[in-house]
Amino acid sequence: MRGYVGRAGAVTLALWTATSVATAQPLTWTKKTPAYAFAYTIPRAAGDIAPLRRWLERDQAGFRRRFTAEAEADYAEMRRAKDRDFFAYDGRRTWKVVAQTPRLLSLSNETYLYTGGAHGRTLIDSFVWDKARATLVEPTAFFSSPALLQRVLGARWCAWLARERARRLGGPVAKDPTFPCPKIAELTLLLGSTDRRAIDRVGLIAGQYVAGSYAEGMYEMTVPVTPELLAAVRPEWRGVFRVQQ
């Protein structure tokens, strides 16, 4: 897998528990100490699928363990050094539903980490839950090959990115050796649906520093499933896709 506190009204759970609440609201684990603030949120649609929820709970535990260990160690070092300039660390991971069809539950997550310095960093990731097989599938695994995806989407993505970078930066961007147009394989793919029956659109996301500087932020483009893109889908998965009308 690649990379908020729950919104107002979210169900907040004690960090060390897995209490279930009968509501459509998301589930959030939180904890705040002088060393850090931690939050992990999953949508109810994911929490209601037992094996998926168990996977997410393990992910939550691993993310929390790694993050809090670093925060507590650095906070203890600050106290030993009597350094008053320590700013509490911040670790948040939020899962959201991208789309749900009879066969698939498409999810994205955004992870924000602040571990000192001028600003934090945000990572974006995604996966798809196959309800029929009760297993996780990487979005790229739905397609025959990275090379084929590049041939179908690469030129369109790079043309869009050049226009969008120019818009954000206030003018055309010269050939940039630091941030050349990233290949489709370097992006995060989101599988979406307009009708909840089949996957008919794909999001392409370039995370922080993938296609531009920190100030530029992330770049996200959505493309419809066309006959050419459908042909790039593995034969065993074509039944869960459709060409967008």
XYZ file of C-alpha atoms in Angstrom:
245
model
C 0.000 0.000 0.000
C 1.257 3.470 -0.900
C -0.307 7.267 1.064
C -8.085 13.614 9.781
C -9.600 13.428 12.673
C -13.188 12.303 12.094
C -15.589 14.997 10.956
C -18.140 16.400 13.363
C -20.626 13.676 14.138
C -18.169 10.815 13.589
C -18.258 7.978 16.082
C -15.146 8.236 18.260
C -13.874 4.981 19.760
C -11.428 4.533 22.579
C -8.042 3.902 21.000
C -7.521 0.427 22.400
C -11.049 -0.895 21.728
C -13.022 -2.032 18.708
C -16.487 -1.135 19.927
C -19.210 -1.248 17.265
C -21.960 1.354 17.117
C -25.125 0.805 15.086
C -24.895 3.861 12.839
C -23.892 4.773 9.308
C -21.280 7.192 10.652
C -17.559 6.425 10.311
C -15.519 4.787 13.053
C -12.585 6.731 14.499
C -9.835 5.686 16.904
C -8.196 8.684 18.587
C -5.655 9.499 21.267
C -3.923 12.722 22.286
C -0.925 13.152 24.594
C 1.717 15.866 25.080
C 3.829 13.959 22.537
C 1.301 13.404 19.759
C -2.232 13.444 18.392
C -3.388 10.285 16.635
C -6.522 9.479 14.633
C -7.562 6.628 12.366
C -10.932 6.630 10.602
C -12.731 4.026 8.519
C -16.098 4.331 6.771
C -19.000 2.273 8.070
C -19.256 0.442 4.739
C -15.792 -1.017 5.389
C -16.362 -1.587 9.092
C -19.445 -3.676 8.376
C -17.419 -6.260 6.401
C -15.858 -8.433 9.123
C -12.671 -9.633 7.354
C -12.029 -6.177 5.916
C -12.531 -4.584 9.303
C -10.028 -7.013 10.838
C -7.468 -6.016 8.190
C -8.098 -2.330 8.855
C -7.787 -2.850 12.602
C -4.396 -4.495 12.055
C -3.384 -1.593 9.811
C -4.512 0.836 12.508
C -2.501 -0.993 15.162
C 0.642 -1.059 13.016
C 0.355 2.583 11.996
C -0.278 3.626 15.622
C 2.629 1.549 16.956
C 5.159 2.968 14.499
C 3.967 6.554 14.804
C 3.620 6.694 18.603
C 6.994 5.005 19.189
C 8.757 7.722 17.192
C 6.746 10.519 18.801
C 7.322 9.278 22.353
C 11.048 8.721 21.781
C 11.531 12.225 20.365
C 9.399 13.762 23.123
C 11.470 11.984 25.797
C 14.688 13.214 24.166
C 13.292 16.764 24.148
C 12.517 16.554 27.857
C 15.993 15.250 28.649
C 17.472 18.149 26.681
C 15.030 20.575 28.349
C 14.032 21.773 24.900
C 10.836 23.828 25.086
C 10.402 24.041 21.295
C 8.903 20.579 20.788
C 5.720 20.609 18.730
C 3.476 17.609 19.245
C 3.545 15.128 16.379
C 0.394 14.497 14.368
C -0.562 11.214 12.698
C -3.904 10.714 10.931
C -5.142 8.145 8.469
C -8.598 8.459 6.928
C -10.178 5.831 4.713
C -13.025 6.846 2.402
C -15.352 5.034 0.040
C -14.599 5.870 -3.599
C -17.296 3.616 -5.038
C -19.333 0.561 -4.210
C -20.756 -1.902 -6.722
C -22.370 -5.302 -6.148
C -18.932 -6.968 -6.460
C -16.442 -4.313 -5.302
C -15.823 -1.780 -2.560
C -13.274 0.783 -3.765
C -11.453 2.663 -1.000
C -8.885 5.434 -0.720
C -6.862 6.580 2.237
C -5.094 9.794 3.075
C -2.328 9.731 5.666
C -1.085 12.970 7.199
C 2.141 12.953 9.225
C 3.758 15.828 11.076
C 7.040 14.911 12.785
C 8.596 18.344 13.155
C 9.766 20.933 10.684
C 7.924 23.545 8.672
C 5.036 21.356 7.580
C 3.725 17.827 7.521
C 3.364 15.498 4.561
C 0.360 13.775 3.051
C 0.350 10.358 1.392
C -2.437 8.903 -0.718
C -3.236 5.225 -1.264
C -6.052 2.985 -2.468
C -7.259 -0.566 -2.726
C -10.367 -2.492 -3.701
C -12.183 -5.104 -1.627
C -13.483 -8.004 -3.701
C -16.653 -9.064 -1.894
C -16.969 -12.331 -3.784
C -13.466 -13.543 -2.860
C -13.137 -11.645 0.427
C -9.747 -10.288 -0.520
C -7.905 -7.045 -1.215
C -6.962 -6.174 -4.787
C -4.549 -3.452 -5.850
C -6.214 -1.204 -8.464
C -3.378 -1.843 -10.922
C -4.088 -5.591 -10.711
C -7.325 -5.072 -12.646
C -5.309 -4.134 -15.738
C -3.223 -6.314 -18.023
C 0.057 -4.425 -17.633
C 1.563 -1.057 -16.660
C 2.839 -0.661 -20.212
C -0.651 -1.049 -21.658
C -2.091 1.465 -19.187
C 0.656 3.872 -20.132
C -0.164 3.532 -23.827
C -3.885 4.131 -23.203
C -3.665 6.945 -20.640
C -0.139 8.363 -20.657
C -0.461 11.030 -23.356
C -3.797 12.279 -22.054
C -2.480 12.429 -18.491
C 0.666 14.358 -19.432
C -1.264 16.871 -21.570
C -3.731 17.487 -18.737
C -0.929 17.780 -16.170
C 0.929 20.378 -18.246
C -2.218 22.506 -18.494
C -3.022 22.145 -14.808
C 0.520 22.963 -13.666
C 0.470 26.060 -15.887
C -2.836 27.119 -14.359
C -1.563 26.711 -10.798
C 1.812 28.299 -11.447
C 0.503 31.179 -13.515
C 2.045 30.323 -16.867
C 3.466 27.569 -19.069
C 5.970 25.296 -17.350
C 9.243 24.717 -19.205
C 10.593 21.193 -19.477
C 11.166 20.290 -15.845
C 13.988 17.807 -15.136
C 13.070 17.791 -11.440
C 9.413 16.971 -12.018
C 8.945 15.311 -15.403
C 5.491 13.970 -16.152
C 5.202 10.833 -13.978
C 4.254 7.552 -15.579
C 0.850 6.034 -14.833
C 2.630 3.374 -12.754
C 3.835 6.131 -10.397
C 0.312 7.362 -9.702
C -2.386 6.217 -7.311
C -5.401 4.788 -9.145
C -8.941 5.129 -7.828
C -11.654 2.945 -9.329
C -14.957 4.845 -9.419
C -18.556 4.380 -10.486
C -21.307 6.769 -11.498
C -24.142 4.257 -11.126
C -23.051 1.844 -8.333
C -23.390 -1.036 -10.804
C -19.977 -1.142 -12.489
C -16.621 0.638 -12.555
C -16.898 3.294 -15.267
C -14.250 5.870 -14.325
C -10.691 5.911 -13.026
C -8.996 8.581 -10.933
C -5.295 9.290 -11.455
C -3.584 10.974 -8.503
C -0.037 12.305 -8.312
C 0.738 12.756 -4.622
C 2.952 15.372 -3.040
C 6.321 15.723 -4.813
C 5.309 13.223 -7.525
C 4.471 15.797 -10.206
C 5.462 19.096 -8.608
C 6.699 20.924 -5.549
C 5.064 20.844 -2.116
C 3.391 24.191 -2.828
C 1.661 22.755 -5.899
C -0.078 20.059 -3.885
C -1.496 16.897 -5.395
C -2.799 16.510 -8.915
C -5.941 14.484 -9.588
C -7.495 13.721 -12.952
C -10.551 11.536 -13.589
C -11.029 9.696 -16.869
C -14.067 7.724 -18.069
C -13.760 4.081 -18.976
C -13.541 4.074 -22.778
C -13.469 1.059 -25.115
C -9.661 1.422 -25.233
C -9.366 1.454 -21.457
C -11.792 -1.442 -21.102
C -9.596 -3.447 -23.480
C -6.702 -2.899 -21.049
C -8.658 -4.569 -18.228
C -7.773 -8.189 -17.540
C -10.372 -10.517 -19.114
C -11.426 -11.946 -15.737
C -12.315 -8.459 -14.492
C -14.053 -6.973 -17.522
C -17.452 -7.981 -16.212
C -17.182 -5.492 -13.324
C -16.305 -2.583 -15.649
C -18.368 -0.819 -18.303
C -17.793 1.930 -20.834
C -19.162 5.192 -19.446
C -22.187 6.363 -21.396
